[in-house]
Amino acid sequence: MAAVQGGMSDADIETDIKTEPSTDGFGNNNANDGRVLSASPGSGSSTGSNKQTAAVTPEDQQTLLAVLQFLKKNKLIESVEILRREAGLPENSLDPKATESAGAGSGGAAGIVDLEGGDVSSLLSRVTGSSSAGAQAPTKAVAEDQPDVRVVLSAYSQQGDPTLYEVYYSDLKKFIETVLDCHRAELSQVFYPLFVHMYLELVYNNHESEAKAFFEKFSGDQECYYEEDLRVLSGLTKKEHMRGNETLLDFRTSKFVLRISRDSYQLLKRHLQERQNNQIWNIIQEHLYIDIFDGMPRSKSQIDAMSGSLAGEAKREANKTKVYYGLLKEPEIELPLDDEDEEAENEEGKPKKKKPKKDSMGSKSKKQDPNAPSQNRIPLPELKDSDKLDKIMYMKEATKRIRLGSDNLPSVCFYTFLNAYQGLTAVDFTDDSSLIAGGFADSTVRVWSVTPKKLRKVKSAADLNLIDKESDDVLERIMDEKTASESKIMYGHSGPVYGISFSPDRNYLLSSSEDGTVRLWSLLTFTCLVAYKGHNYPVWDTQFSPYGYYFVSGGHDRVARLWATDHYQPLRIFSGHLADITCTRFHPNSNYVATGSSDRTIRVWDVLSGNCVRIFTGHKGPIHSLAFSPNGKFLASGATDGRVLLWDIGHGLMMGELKGHTDTIYSLRFSRDGEILASGSMDNTVRLWDVMKAFDDLETDDFTAATGHIHLQDNSQELLLGTYTTKSTPVIHLHFTRRNLLLAAGAFNP
Amino acid sequence: MADREERRFAEVSRESVRLMAEGAGVELGDDVAALLAEDVCYRLREATQSSSQFMRHAKRRKLTVEDFNRALRWSNVEAICGYGAQDALPFRSVKEGELFFVEDRDVNLVELALATNIPKGCAETMVRVNVSYLDGKGNLEPQGTVPTAVQSLSDDLLKYYQQITRAILGEDPHLMKVALLDLQSNSKIAALLPYFVYVISGVKSVSHDLEQLNRLMHMVKSLVQNPYLYLGSYVRSLVSSVMYCILEPLAASINPLNDHWTLRDYAALLLSHIFWTHGDLVSGLYHQIVLSLQKVLSDPVRPLCSHYGAVVGLHALGWKAVERVLFPHLPAYWANLQAVLDDYSVSNAQVKADGHKVYGAILVAVERLLKMKALSLSQSAEGHSGAHPGSVVGAASYRVNSPGLSPPPEPLSEAALGIASHLQVGGAGCHWEEWTPVPLPAMYCELYSFFGDSLAVRFSTGPGFGTHSPCTPSQLSNSRKEPPGPASNLDTTRKMPQLTANLNISPRQDGSPRTDPPPPSLSGTGSVRAVPRASSMQRSKSSSSCSRQRSAGLSREVFPKARFTSPQTTPPAFSFLIGGRQMGQRCQGRRPFQTMFATTPPVSAVPPRTYAHKLPVIGRVGKPVRRWTCSHYSLHLPL
C-alpha cells in the first residue's frame, strides 16, 4: 500500500491502512461471531472455532483497535477491558494512535461512525429503533452522529480564496488537455472528483454565488454518466443542506478511488507542485485515493468501462482475495433408472436393483472441484427424504434437458399478470416451475399454481389428529381438499412487497417489503411464520440460499444481512455499500453473496467471514439484477443504464458488456447449463445472449489478468442471439425450467 | 456533454411562501421568506429524488402520488392526502387575483355513503401463460392477452369472428354450443366486441325468425358472462337488443304457434343478468330500462305480448321495479285485461289466450313482490311491525265503514322508503316522482282484490304474514287513535277503496279520462260513489305529466271488446257490490269471476267451475292449457 501512495507522507499511509479494514471488514466484527456458525443446522459446531483463528490477521487487529477506541470514547470501560483481554492486546496499544486518528477526523473508527452517521442523518432520517438487534453498532453510532458529521464537514473549512477556484480548476484543465494523448484519458479521471469537492468546499464556506458560477462553468465537462449525481449536487447550494445529504456524505467519507499509471501520476504531481497549486493538491491528498500501477496507461474506453460508480473504481487489492467459486459436491443419491415404465411393469415387490447410472453429471460430482470451498465451510442443512426425491426428479428432468446454443434457442413462455393495475413489484418461480409468486404494491403476496395441481392448505390441528400417521400417503392426507384453489393470497406486510423468493424445497416463501421486514411464509398453511426485523428501512430484495435455510436481504439501510430461518437476528451484516442495496443473490455454492447497489457497484461477500471479497465497478446506474452462472464462475449484472456486464468472479475481472436494452434490466438468468444468458427489461423485451462466446472471445493474457485492464470488444450485436418483444409488458422476472424452457413474467401494462 | 441543458427545477417563490405564512397567521420578513423558499425548494427536490427509488423498485415508469408520500413518510414528514385519484386534477386560475389553484369540489359524503349502486370491484389479478416463441422463432401468439378495443383486427381475429358468427347463426346446434362456450371464456376477443355487438343489434332484421333471435340472445349471454370482456358502453347497445326481444311485437309472434313467450322470458332473464352484473357501467341504465318498460305497459295500443314482455321485464328487474311501476299501474291495466278476458267470442280467442298469459305473468310478479316486501319488512323493521296492523285496520275500517267519519289513518309510507330510495333519483318526466310506497297490507288488500284466492294461496306461504290481512274489531279500535296524517295522505288512503271500485266498474272508468257517465248501479252506494271521484282525481294528477295516456285512451284496438262490455257489466257490478257486503274482504278476489258468471250464461256453456279453476292454472306449473304448451314454465324466473 505504501507503494501505492507513492510520495505521500507517512500519516497518509497510516490512515489508509485504517480505513481499509474499517469499511470492508466492518461486517465481520459486527455480527456476533460465536453465535453465527454454531447456530447452523445439524452439526455446525465443528466450524465454530473458525472465526476466532481468523481474527488475528493484522487487518483485524486494526479493526480491533478501532473498536476499542470507539468503546473508550463512549466510556464503556469494562467492555474495553474484556475486549482487550480477549484479543490479547497490550494496554498501551491504543492510545497514541487513537488520539491521532480522532484528530484527523478520518481515522478508522470515525470511518465507521461516519458511514452509519451518514445513513442516520440522511434524507430518510429516522431514529434507528434501539430494539433492532442486528444493528447494535449503528444504534450506538446515533449518539455519535452529530459531532462526527461536523467533523466530516469541517474538513472543508480550510479554504483558499473562493475566486481562485475557477482559476485553479481551469488551469488544471488546460494542463490535462495539453498532455500526451495516452495520459490525457487517465488524468481526466480527476476532473469529476475534483470538481465535486471544490464545489462542496465553496458551498460549505458559504460562497453561494461562486459555487453556482463554478458549477455552471464546469459541470458540462463531466462525464455523462455522472449526470444523476450532478443533478443532486446542483440542488445543493446551502451549507445547511449539506448536512444530512447522503450523496455528499458518501463523497466525503469514502475516498474516491482512481487508477492511474505511474507515469501519468508523476506528470500530474509535477505539474501541481510546479504551479504551487496547493488547493487542488490538498484535495487530491485528502479526498482521493490514487491507485498507482506500473505499466501502460489505460485507454479512454478502458477507463470508461470501469468507472461510473459513486466512489470511483475498486482498488485492485479489493479483488485479490481468493474466492472459492467452485460448486459443492452433490450428495450421492441413488439415481433410479430412466426407464421407469419398464420397472413398473415388473412384478411388484421385486424392484430390480441396478447400479446407479453413471452419467456425466454423476461422475463430475464425484470429483472435488479445486476451486470449490470445503464441503462444510458453511454448514448446510442435511437433506431430507423429500429433498432427495426432489434431487432425483431434478436429475431426471436434467437428462431431458435441451442443450441450448446459438443455433438452438429456447422457447419462451410468458406469464402475464392481468389486472395487476401497475401493482406487481416482484415475481419468483420455484425451481421446478410449479409455482409462481407475485409481490404487489398493495402489500399482498400471491401464489399461483401453474400446473393443474391446485394449492391446498394443511388441515386444521383437530382434523390432523384423526389422520392415520402410519399410512404411506400421509403427506397427501394432511392436505385439506376443500381449500384447493388455483391461487392463494397472503396478507401481512404493510407496504409494497419488493422482493420475493421461494425456498428450494417449496415449503417456504420469503418476501421483503417497504415496511422494513422480511417475512417467511409457509406454503403448507399459507400463513406468515416469522417477520424478520432488522432493516429499519425498506428492504429491496431478499433471496433464499440454493440450499435453503439461509437467506440474504438488502435494503435502503445500505447493509445486506444474512439470516437463518430459525434465527430472528441476522447472522452476518454486510456493510460497505455507499447507497441502497437494490438486489441480492446467493452464489450457487452458498458460500458467497452478491449485492448490487444504487452506488453503482457490485460487491461479493464471503458468508463465512462477512468480508467483502469483490467490488465490481463499471455500471453507470443503480444495479437492479444479478445472476450467477450455474457453474459459479461468472456473474452477470444489469442496471438502469440498460447494459449487462459480465464478471469473472475468480479473477475479479470484467468479462464483457452487453448493450442492447433501452431501459432498466430487472431480470437476468443463465440457462441451466450456462450457455445462454437471458435478460428481461422494462423496455418490454427479453434478449438472449451468447455468453459462452463472450467468455471465449475475450483475449486475456497474464498482464491484463493481473492489472484487470481488459480491453473489451464492442461485440454486443454478435452476441445478441434474439430479441423477443412483448406487446406491453415489462419483463420483471425470468426463469429457465429444468429442461431449459424460458419462462418470463411481467404485468400487462395497458 | 458540452451543452448540458439548463437546470430546471420547480421553484417556490418567496411570495408564495409569504402567502402561505399569512394563511397560517404568521408575518414573514423578506429575508426569512427567501431563505424558507430556498429551503422548501431543496426539500422538495430531495423528496422527489428519493421518491423515484420507490418507483424504480416497484418496477414502474410512472411516479405516483403514493411514491412521493412514501418518501415523505420516511423523512418524517406527514404524507399529503387527497391526491391519490386517478383522474387529472384540473388546475385553474383566477385572472383578477393571479391566483392558481387546484379545483377541489365538495364531495357529498352522504350521497356517496348511501349510494346503492356500489361499483363492481376490480377484476381479480390473474396469471395467464402463452407460448410466445417456439425454439426462439416466430411469435406464435401476440403477447399481451388483454388487447384493447383500439387494437386493429388481426387476421386471426377476423377468422375467429367469422367462424364464431357462422357457428352461432348456423344450422349445427352442437357447433353453436361450442362457439357459445368459447365466446364465454375466450380472453382475447376484446377487439371483436364491437363486431359482436353489431351482429347482435341485428335482432331487428330477424324478428320473424325466433330461432335466430334465440341464438342472438344466447350470444348476448355468452358475451355478458365472459369475464375478460369489459363491456363498457356496449352494455347500452346490448340492452337495447335484449329489450327489443322482450318488448317488441315480433313478427314471429303473429303465428300463434311460435313460442315467442319463451324468448321473451329468456330475454328478460338476460336483462336482469346484465343489469345486476354490468349495471354500473352505464349510469342511469336502470331508469332507462324501467322507463321504457313502463311506457310499453301504459300504452294500451301495444299488443298483449308486448305487455307481457313489460311485465316479465319488470319482474326480472326485481320486486322493487314491480312495486314501483307495475303495481301502481295495475288498476288501470287490469280493467283492460279484464275486458279481454271477459270476452268469450271466438274471434277473441287468441287475444284472450294472450291475456291469460299476461294475467299469469302479473300474478307471478305481484306474488313475488308481496313475498319480498313482506320479507323485507319483517327483516327491516321489527320495531315498526306493531304499527302495521294498525294502519291496515285503519285503511280497512275506512273502507268498510263510512269513509267520511273516521279520521284518515296514516299510511306507513316511510317504512318502504329506504328500500326503493334509489329509484327515486332521476327518472325525469314520469310520474314516479310523485310515487309514494304503499304499505304492504294495503298492497295486499288491493292485489287480493284483483287476484282473489289465487294470490292468497301463495301469499299464505310467505313468511309471517298471516296476521296482517284479517281485520279484527280490536284493531279497528286501535286505528282510531292514530294521529291524522298530512293532507297528502288522503290520496294514498283512498286508493284502496278506489281500487275496489275500479274493479267493479267498467274498464274505461278508471283507466282513461273518457267521459262516460258512471254506471247507474254505482250511484246506489255512497262509499263506492265517493271512491271514483278520488280515483279520478288521483289518476288525473298522476297522469297529468304524461300526455300519452290521455291520447292512448282514444284508440284501443287491442281491447276492441272492451267498449261493449261496459254496458253489459252493469248488472254484474251490482252483484259484486252485494257480494262485497256479504262476504267482506276475503272473497273480493272472486268477484270479477262471479260477475262474469252472471253475464256469460247466454254466451257459452262453459261450466263456471272449470273456468274458475283455469286461471290459477295459467300462472303455475300445471296442466298446459291450449297452446301455451311450451311456455308453461316460462314465468319461472329464477332470479
PDB file of N, CA, C and O in Angstrom, chain A residues 123 208 216 220 222 234-235 238 241 245 410-412 414 416 418-419 421 425 446 514 580 666 682 724-727, chain B residues 1 7 38-39 42 45-46 50 53 56 59 61 70 74-75 123-126 128 130 132-133 135-136 143 146:
ATOM      1  N   LEU A 123     -31.469  11.531   4.236  1.00  0.00           N
ATOM      2  CA  LEU A 123     -32.824  12.001   3.939  1.00  0.00           C
ATOM      3  C   LEU A 123     -33.866  11.233   4.719  1.00  0.00           C
ATOM      4  O   LEU A 123     -34.806  11.781   5.260  1.00  0.00           O
ATOM      5  N   GLU A 208     -21.968  31.095  -1.986  1.00  0.00           N
ATOM      6  CA  GLU A 208     -23.028  30.508  -2.785  1.00  0.00           C
ATOM      7  C   GLU A 208     -22.923  30.905  -4.248  1.00  0.00           C
ATOM      8  O   GLU A 208     -23.023  30.070  -5.149  1.00  0.00           O
ATOM      9  N   GLU A 216     -21.845  26.105 -12.959  1.00  0.00           N
ATOM     10  CA  GLU A 216     -22.277  26.418 -14.319  1.00  0.00           C
ATOM     11  C   GLU A 216     -21.155  26.221 -15.308  1.00  0.00           C
ATOM     12  O   GLU A 216     -21.332  25.681 -16.392  1.00  0.00           O
ATOM     13  N   GLY A 220     -20.574  20.978 -17.232  1.00  0.00           N
ATOM     14  CA  GLY A 220     -20.724  20.414 -18.565  1.00  0.00           C
ATOM     15  C   GLY A 220     -19.578  19.537 -18.996  1.00  0.00           C
ATOM     16  O   GLY A 220     -19.722  18.714 -19.895  1.00  0.00           O
ATOM     17  N   GLN A 222     -18.174  17.249 -17.260  1.00  0.00           N
ATOM     18  CA  GLN A 222     -18.108  15.940 -16.614  1.00  0.00           C
ATOM     19  C   GLN A 222     -18.711  14.867 -17.506  1.00  0.00           C
ATOM     20  O   GLN A 222     -19.507  15.125 -18.385  1.00  0.00           O
ATOM     21  N   SER A 234     -26.362  19.886  -7.898  1.00  0.00           N
ATOM     22  CA  SER A 234     -26.772  21.227  -8.307  1.00  0.00           C
ATOM     23  C   SER A 234     -27.888  21.756  -7.420  1.00  0.00           C
ATOM     24  O   SER A 234     -28.062  22.966  -7.291  1.00  0.00           O
ATOM     25  N   GLY A 235     -28.626  20.854  -6.821  1.00  0.00           N
ATOM     26  CA  GLY A 235     -29.685  21.320  -5.928  1.00  0.00           C
ATOM     27  C   GLY A 235     -29.150  21.812  -4.610  1.00  0.00           C
ATOM     28  O   GLY A 235     -29.855  22.441  -3.833  1.00  0.00           O
ATOM     29  N   LYS A 238     -26.626  25.305  -0.173  1.00  0.00           N
ATOM     30  CA  LYS A 238     -26.541  25.883   1.168  1.00  0.00           C
ATOM     31  C   LYS A 238     -25.763  24.954   2.087  1.00  0.00           C
ATOM     32  O   LYS A 238     -25.876  23.730   1.986  1.00  0.00           O
ATOM     33  N   HIS A 241     -27.851  22.577   3.968  1.00  0.00           N
ATOM     34  CA  HIS A 241     -28.351  21.397   3.258  1.00  0.00           C
ATOM     35  C   HIS A 241     -27.325  20.281   3.186  1.00  0.00           C
ATOM     36  O   HIS A 241     -27.671  19.130   2.966  1.00  0.00           O
ATOM     37  N   ASN A 245     -27.189  15.217   3.709  1.00  0.00           N
ATOM     38  CA  ASN A 245     -27.294  14.817   2.314  1.00  0.00           C
ATOM     39  C   ASN A 245     -26.405  13.605   2.094  1.00  0.00           C
ATOM     40  O   ASN A 245     -25.200  13.655   2.245  1.00  0.00           O
ATOM     41  N   PRO A 410     -33.958 -21.213 -26.911  1.00  0.00           N
ATOM     42  CA  PRO A 410     -35.048 -21.757 -26.101  1.00  0.00           C
ATOM     43  C   PRO A 410     -36.406 -21.228 -26.554  1.00  0.00           C
ATOM     44  O   PRO A 410     -36.505 -20.170 -27.179  1.00  0.00           O
ATOM     45  N   SER A 411     -37.430 -21.984 -26.239  1.00  0.00           N
ATOM     46  CA  SER A 411     -38.793 -21.465 -26.400  1.00  0.00           C
ATOM     47  C   SER A 411     -39.083 -20.573 -25.206  1.00  0.00           C
ATOM     48  O   SER A 411     -38.556 -20.779 -24.119  1.00  0.00           O
ATOM     49  N   VAL A 412     -39.922 -19.608 -25.433  1.00  0.00           N
ATOM     50  CA  VAL A 412     -40.241 -18.675 -24.363  1.00  0.00           C
ATOM     51  C   VAL A 412     -41.722 -18.774 -24.042  1.00  0.00           C
ATOM     52  O   VAL A 412     -42.563 -18.731 -24.937  1.00  0.00           O
ATOM     53  N   PHE A 414     -44.566 -16.880 -21.761  1.00  0.00           N
ATOM     54  CA  PHE A 414     -44.729 -15.648 -20.994  1.00  0.00           C
ATOM     55  C   PHE A 414     -45.897 -15.772 -20.030  1.00  0.00           C
ATOM     56  O   PHE A 414     -47.009 -16.092 -20.427  1.00  0.00           O
ATOM     57  N   THR A 416     -48.248 -13.723 -18.028  1.00  0.00           N
ATOM     58  CA  THR A 416     -48.701 -12.339 -17.945  1.00  0.00           C
ATOM     59  C   THR A 416     -49.612 -12.176 -16.741  1.00  0.00           C
ATOM     60  O   THR A 416     -50.553 -12.933 -16.567  1.00  0.00           O
ATOM     61  N   LEU A 418     -52.479 -10.306 -15.328  1.00  0.00           N
ATOM     62  CA  LEU A 418     -53.542  -9.423 -15.798  1.00  0.00           C
ATOM     63  C   LEU A 418     -54.157  -8.712 -14.607  1.00  0.00           C
ATOM     64  O   LEU A 418     -54.152  -9.221 -13.500  1.00  0.00           O
ATOM     65  N   ASN A 419     -54.682  -7.570 -14.872  1.00  0.00           N
ATOM     66  CA  ASN A 419     -55.377  -6.787 -13.845  1.00  0.00           C
ATOM     67  C   ASN A 419     -54.496  -6.526 -12.630  1.00  0.00           C
ATOM     68  O   ASN A 419     -54.942  -6.577 -11.505  1.00  0.00           O
ATOM     69  N   TYR A 421     -52.883  -3.709 -12.311  1.00  0.00           N
ATOM     70  CA  TYR A 421     -53.019  -2.268 -12.062  1.00  0.00           C
ATOM     71  C   TYR A 421     -51.705  -1.635 -11.647  1.00  0.00           C
ATOM     72  O   TYR A 421     -51.615  -0.950 -10.647  1.00  0.00           O
ATOM     73  N   THR A 425     -44.810  -5.949  -8.167  1.00  0.00           N
ATOM     74  CA  THR A 425     -43.482  -5.447  -7.865  1.00  0.00           C
ATOM     75  C   THR A 425     -42.419  -6.529  -7.854  1.00  0.00           C
ATOM     76  O   THR A 425     -41.244  -6.220  -7.964  1.00  0.00           O
ATOM     77  N   ARG A 446     -49.090 -13.091  -3.462  1.00  0.00           N
ATOM     78  CA  ARG A 446     -49.993 -14.082  -4.040  1.00  0.00           C
ATOM     79  C   ARG A 446     -49.190 -15.208  -4.646  1.00  0.00           C
ATOM     80  O   ARG A 446     -48.141 -14.989  -5.242  1.00  0.00           O
ATOM     81  N   GLU A 514     -41.501  -2.817   1.946  1.00  0.00           N
ATOM     82  CA  GLU A 514     -41.196  -1.448   2.317  1.00  0.00           C
ATOM     83  C   GLU A 514     -41.311  -1.245   3.816  1.00  0.00           C
ATOM     84  O   GLU A 514     -40.710  -0.333   4.372  1.00  0.00           O
ATOM     85  N   ASP A 580     -28.192   2.469  -1.248  1.00  0.00           N
ATOM     86  CA  ASP A 580     -29.127   1.359  -1.066  1.00  0.00           C
ATOM     87  C   ASP A 580     -28.634   0.082  -1.740  1.00  0.00           C
ATOM     88  O   ASP A 580     -28.081   0.132  -2.833  1.00  0.00           O
ATOM     89  N   TYR A 666     -34.408  -5.674 -15.274  1.00  0.00           N
ATOM     90  CA  TYR A 666     -34.894  -6.125 -13.977  1.00  0.00           C
ATOM     91  C   TYR A 666     -34.669  -7.607 -13.752  1.00  0.00           C
ATOM     92  O   TYR A 666     -34.907  -8.103 -12.672  1.00  0.00           O
ATOM     93  N   MET A 682     -37.414  -3.407 -18.687  1.00  0.00           N
ATOM     94  CA  MET A 682     -38.575  -2.525 -18.736  1.00  0.00           C
ATOM     95  C   MET A 682     -38.942  -2.132 -20.165  1.00  0.00           C
ATOM     96  O   MET A 682     -40.012  -1.612 -20.401  1.00  0.00           O
ATOM     97  N   TYR A 724     -36.870 -10.678 -28.089  1.00  0.00           N
ATOM     98  CA  TYR A 724     -38.271 -11.068 -28.110  1.00  0.00           C
ATOM     99  C   TYR A 724     -39.072  -9.978 -27.428  1.00  0.00           C
ATOM    100  O   TYR A 724     -38.837  -9.661 -26.271  1.00  0.00           O
ATOM    101  N   THR A 725     -40.001  -9.437 -28.140  1.00  0.00           N
ATOM    102  CA  THR A 725     -40.748  -8.318 -27.579  1.00  0.00           C
ATOM    103  C   THR A 725     -42.093  -8.801 -27.072  1.00  0.00           C
ATOM    104  O   THR A 725     -42.689  -9.724 -27.603  1.00  0.00           O
ATOM    105  N   THR A 726     -42.550  -8.145 -26.055  1.00  0.00           N
ATOM    106  CA  THR A 726     -43.914  -8.341 -25.600  1.00  0.00           C
ATOM    107  C   THR A 726     -44.715  -7.170 -26.127  1.00  0.00           C
ATOM    108  O   THR A 726     -44.139  -6.194 -26.610  1.00  0.00           O
ATOM    109  N   LYS A 727     -46.017  -7.300 -26.011  1.00  0.00           N
ATOM    110  CA  LYS A 727     -46.820  -6.195 -26.524  1.00  0.00           C
ATOM    111  C   LYS A 727     -46.677  -4.965 -25.638  1.00  0.00           C
ATOM    112  O   LYS A 727     -46.262  -3.917 -26.086  1.00  0.00           O
TER     113      LYS A 727
ATOM    114  N   MET B   1     -21.757  16.408 -24.140  1.00  0.00           N
ATOM    115  CA  MET B   1     -21.856  16.812 -22.744  1.00  0.00           C
ATOM    116  C   MET B   1     -21.593  18.312 -22.596  1.00  0.00           C
ATOM    117  O   MET B   1     -21.821  18.885 -21.555  1.00  0.00           O
ATOM    118  N   ARG B   7     -30.526  23.729 -15.922  1.00  0.00           N
ATOM    119  CA  ARG B   7     -31.199  23.111 -14.791  1.00  0.00           C
ATOM    120  C   ARG B   7     -32.630  23.613 -14.723  1.00  0.00           C
ATOM    121  O   ARG B   7     -32.877  24.815 -14.774  1.00  0.00           O
ATOM    122  N   GLU B  38     -36.089  28.942  -0.469  1.00  0.00           N
ATOM    123  CA  GLU B  38     -34.992  28.157  -0.996  1.00  0.00           C
ATOM    124  C   GLU B  38     -34.932  26.780  -0.334  1.00  0.00           C
ATOM    125  O   GLU B  38     -34.700  25.757  -0.974  1.00  0.00           O
ATOM    126  N   ASP B  39     -35.191  26.799   0.953  1.00  0.00           N
ATOM    127  CA  ASP B  39     -35.163  25.532   1.666  1.00  0.00           C
ATOM    128  C   ASP B  39     -36.281  24.616   1.199  1.00  0.00           C
ATOM    129  O   ASP B  39     -36.087  23.420   1.018  1.00  0.00           O
ATOM    130  N   TYR B  42     -35.375  23.027  -1.968  1.00  0.00           N
ATOM    131  CA  TYR B  42     -34.395  21.966  -1.787  1.00  0.00           C
ATOM    132  C   TYR B  42     -35.042  20.707  -1.240  1.00  0.00           C
ATOM    133  O   TYR B  42     -34.806  19.604  -1.733  1.00  0.00           O
ATOM    134  N   ARG B  45     -37.028  18.890  -3.838  1.00  0.00           N
ATOM    135  CA  ARG B  45     -36.176  18.156  -4.760  1.00  0.00           C
ATOM    136  C   ARG B  45     -35.680  16.859  -4.123  1.00  0.00           C
ATOM    137  O   ARG B  45     -35.648  15.805  -4.737  1.00  0.00           O
ATOM    138  N   GLU B  46     -35.300  17.008  -2.873  1.00  0.00           N
ATOM    139  CA  GLU B  46     -34.794  15.859  -2.147  1.00  0.00           C
ATOM    140  C   GLU B  46     -35.857  14.775  -2.071  1.00  0.00           C
ATOM    141  O   GLU B  46     -35.592  13.599  -2.350  1.00  0.00           O
ATOM    142  N   SER B  50     -35.859  10.963  -3.732  1.00  0.00           N
ATOM    143  CA  SER B  50     -35.982   9.696  -3.013  1.00  0.00           C
ATOM    144  C   SER B  50     -37.276   8.987  -3.378  1.00  0.00           C
ATOM    145  O   SER B  50     -37.369   7.779  -3.244  1.00  0.00           O
ATOM    146  N   GLN B  53     -36.918   6.356  -6.196  1.00  0.00           N
ATOM    147  CA  GLN B  53     -36.433   4.997  -5.977  1.00  0.00           C
ATOM    148  C   GLN B  53     -37.573   4.056  -5.617  1.00  0.00           C
ATOM    149  O   GLN B  53     -37.480   2.860  -5.883  1.00  0.00           O
ATOM    150  N   ARG B  56     -38.769   3.033  -8.940  1.00  0.00           N
ATOM    151  CA  ARG B  56     -37.892   2.068  -9.596  1.00  0.00           C
ATOM    152  C   ARG B  56     -38.078   0.674  -9.021  1.00  0.00           C
ATOM    153  O   ARG B  56     -38.105  -0.312  -9.733  1.00  0.00           O
ATOM    154  N   LYS B  59     -40.941  -1.205 -10.049  1.00  0.00           N
ATOM    155  CA  LYS B  59     -40.804  -1.584 -11.456  1.00  0.00           C
ATOM    156  C   LYS B  59     -41.853  -0.894 -12.317  1.00  0.00           C
ATOM    157  O   LYS B  59     -42.553  -1.502 -13.108  1.00  0.00           O
ATOM    158  N   ARG B  61     -42.793   2.865 -14.531  1.00  0.00           N
ATOM    159  CA  ARG B  61     -42.189   4.022 -15.185  1.00  0.00           C
ATOM    160  C   ARG B  61     -42.819   5.309 -14.703  1.00  0.00           C
ATOM    161  O   ARG B  61     -42.329   6.387 -14.938  1.00  0.00           O
ATOM    162  N   ARG B  70     -44.619   8.105   0.210  1.00  0.00           N
ATOM    163  CA  ARG B  70     -43.712   7.209   0.913  1.00  0.00           C
ATOM    164  C   ARG B  70     -42.414   7.921   1.272  1.00  0.00           C
ATOM    165  O   ARG B  70     -41.901   7.801   2.385  1.00  0.00           O
ATOM    166  N   TRP B  74     -41.044   8.534   5.039  1.00  0.00           N
ATOM    167  CA  TRP B  74     -39.754   8.059   5.536  1.00  0.00           C
ATOM    168  C   TRP B  74     -38.876   9.205   5.998  1.00  0.00           C
ATOM    169  O   TRP B  74     -37.931   9.013   6.749  1.00  0.00           O
ATOM    170  N   SER B  75     -39.134  10.391   5.536  1.00  0.00           N
ATOM    171  CA  SER B  75     -38.339  11.504   6.042  1.00  0.00           C
ATOM    172  C   SER B  75     -39.103  12.254   7.125  1.00  0.00           C
ATOM    173  O   SER B  75     -38.874  13.427   7.368  1.00  0.00           O
ATOM    174  N   ALA B 123     -61.299  -6.254 -11.228  1.00  0.00           N
ATOM    175  CA  ALA B 123     -61.143  -7.642 -11.630  1.00  0.00           C
ATOM    176  C   ALA B 123     -59.971  -8.255 -10.881  1.00  0.00           C
ATOM    177  O   ALA B 123     -59.004  -7.587 -10.555  1.00  0.00           O
ATOM    178  N   GLU B 124     -60.093  -9.513 -10.612  1.00  0.00           N
ATOM    179  CA  GLU B 124     -59.088 -10.223  -9.839  1.00  0.00           C
ATOM    180  C   GLU B 124     -57.788 -10.331 -10.642  1.00  0.00           C
ATOM    181  O   GLU B 124     -57.795 -10.551 -11.851  1.00  0.00           O
ATOM    182  N   THR B 125     -56.693 -10.164  -9.938  1.00  0.00           N
ATOM    183  CA  THR B 125     -55.403 -10.351 -10.599  1.00  0.00           C
ATOM    184  C   THR B 125     -55.238 -11.825 -10.953  1.00  0.00           C
ATOM    185  O   THR B 125     -55.551 -12.686 -10.149  1.00  0.00           O
ATOM    186  N   MET B 126     -54.788 -12.082 -12.140  1.00  0.00           N
ATOM    187  CA  MET B 126     -54.597 -13.473 -12.512  1.00  0.00           C
ATOM    188  C   MET B 126     -53.371 -13.614 -13.394  1.00  0.00           C
ATOM    189  O   MET B 126     -52.840 -12.643 -13.913  1.00  0.00           O
ATOM    190  N   ARG B 128     -51.825 -15.499 -16.723  1.00  0.00           N
ATOM    191  CA  ARG B 128     -52.115 -16.259 -17.928  1.00  0.00           C
ATOM    192  C   ARG B 128     -50.797 -16.549 -18.634  1.00  0.00           C
ATOM    193  O   ARG B 128     -49.917 -15.700 -18.688  1.00  0.00           O
ATOM    194  N   ASN B 130     -48.801 -17.884 -22.104  1.00  0.00           N
ATOM    195  CA  ASN B 130     -48.869 -18.266 -23.503  1.00  0.00           C
ATOM    196  C   ASN B 130     -47.466 -18.490 -24.033  1.00  0.00           C
ATOM    197  O   ASN B 130     -46.515 -17.856 -23.604  1.00  0.00           O
ATOM    198  N   SER B 132     -44.832 -17.813 -26.227  1.00  0.00           N
ATOM    199  CA  SER B 132     -44.583 -16.646 -27.052  1.00  0.00           C
ATOM    200  C   SER B 132     -43.690 -16.988 -28.231  1.00  0.00           C
ATOM    201  O   SER B 132     -43.919 -16.547 -29.345  1.00  0.00           O
ATOM    202  N   TYR B 133     -42.676 -17.754 -27.964  1.00  0.00           N
ATOM    203  CA  TYR B 133     -41.716 -18.059 -29.028  1.00  0.00           C
ATOM    204  C   TYR B 133     -41.364 -19.528 -28.934  1.00  0.00           C
ATOM    205  O   TYR B 133     -41.046 -20.027 -27.859  1.00  0.00           O
ATOM    206  N   ASP B 135     -38.851 -22.393 -29.853  1.00  0.00           N
ATOM    207  CA  ASP B 135     -37.457 -22.555 -30.257  1.00  0.00           C
ATOM    208  C   ASP B 135     -36.843 -21.236 -30.702  1.00  0.00           C
ATOM    209  O   ASP B 135     -36.070 -21.179 -31.651  1.00  0.00           O
ATOM    210  N   GLY B 136     -37.243 -20.208 -30.019  1.00  0.00           N
ATOM    211  CA  GLY B 136     -36.655 -18.906 -30.310  1.00  0.00           C
ATOM    212  C   GLY B 136     -37.095 -18.308 -31.615  1.00  0.00           C
ATOM    213  O   GLY B 136     -36.553 -17.303 -32.060  1.00  0.00           O
ATOM    214  N   GLN B 143     -48.284 -11.414 -27.737  1.00  0.00           N
ATOM    215  CA  GLN B 143     -48.304 -11.364 -26.283  1.00  0.00           C
ATOM    216  C   GLN B 143     -49.104 -10.161 -25.826  1.00  0.00           C
ATOM    217  O   GLN B 143     -49.276  -9.207 -26.545  1.00  0.00           O
ATOM    218  N   VAL B 146     -54.623  -9.135 -23.083  1.00  0.00           N
ATOM    219  CA  VAL B 146     -55.817  -8.311 -22.938  1.00  0.00           C
ATOM    220  C   VAL B 146     -55.740  -7.185 -23.944  1.00  0.00           C
ATOM    221  O   VAL B 146     -55.353  -6.076 -23.628  1.00  0.00           O
TER     222      VAL B 146
END
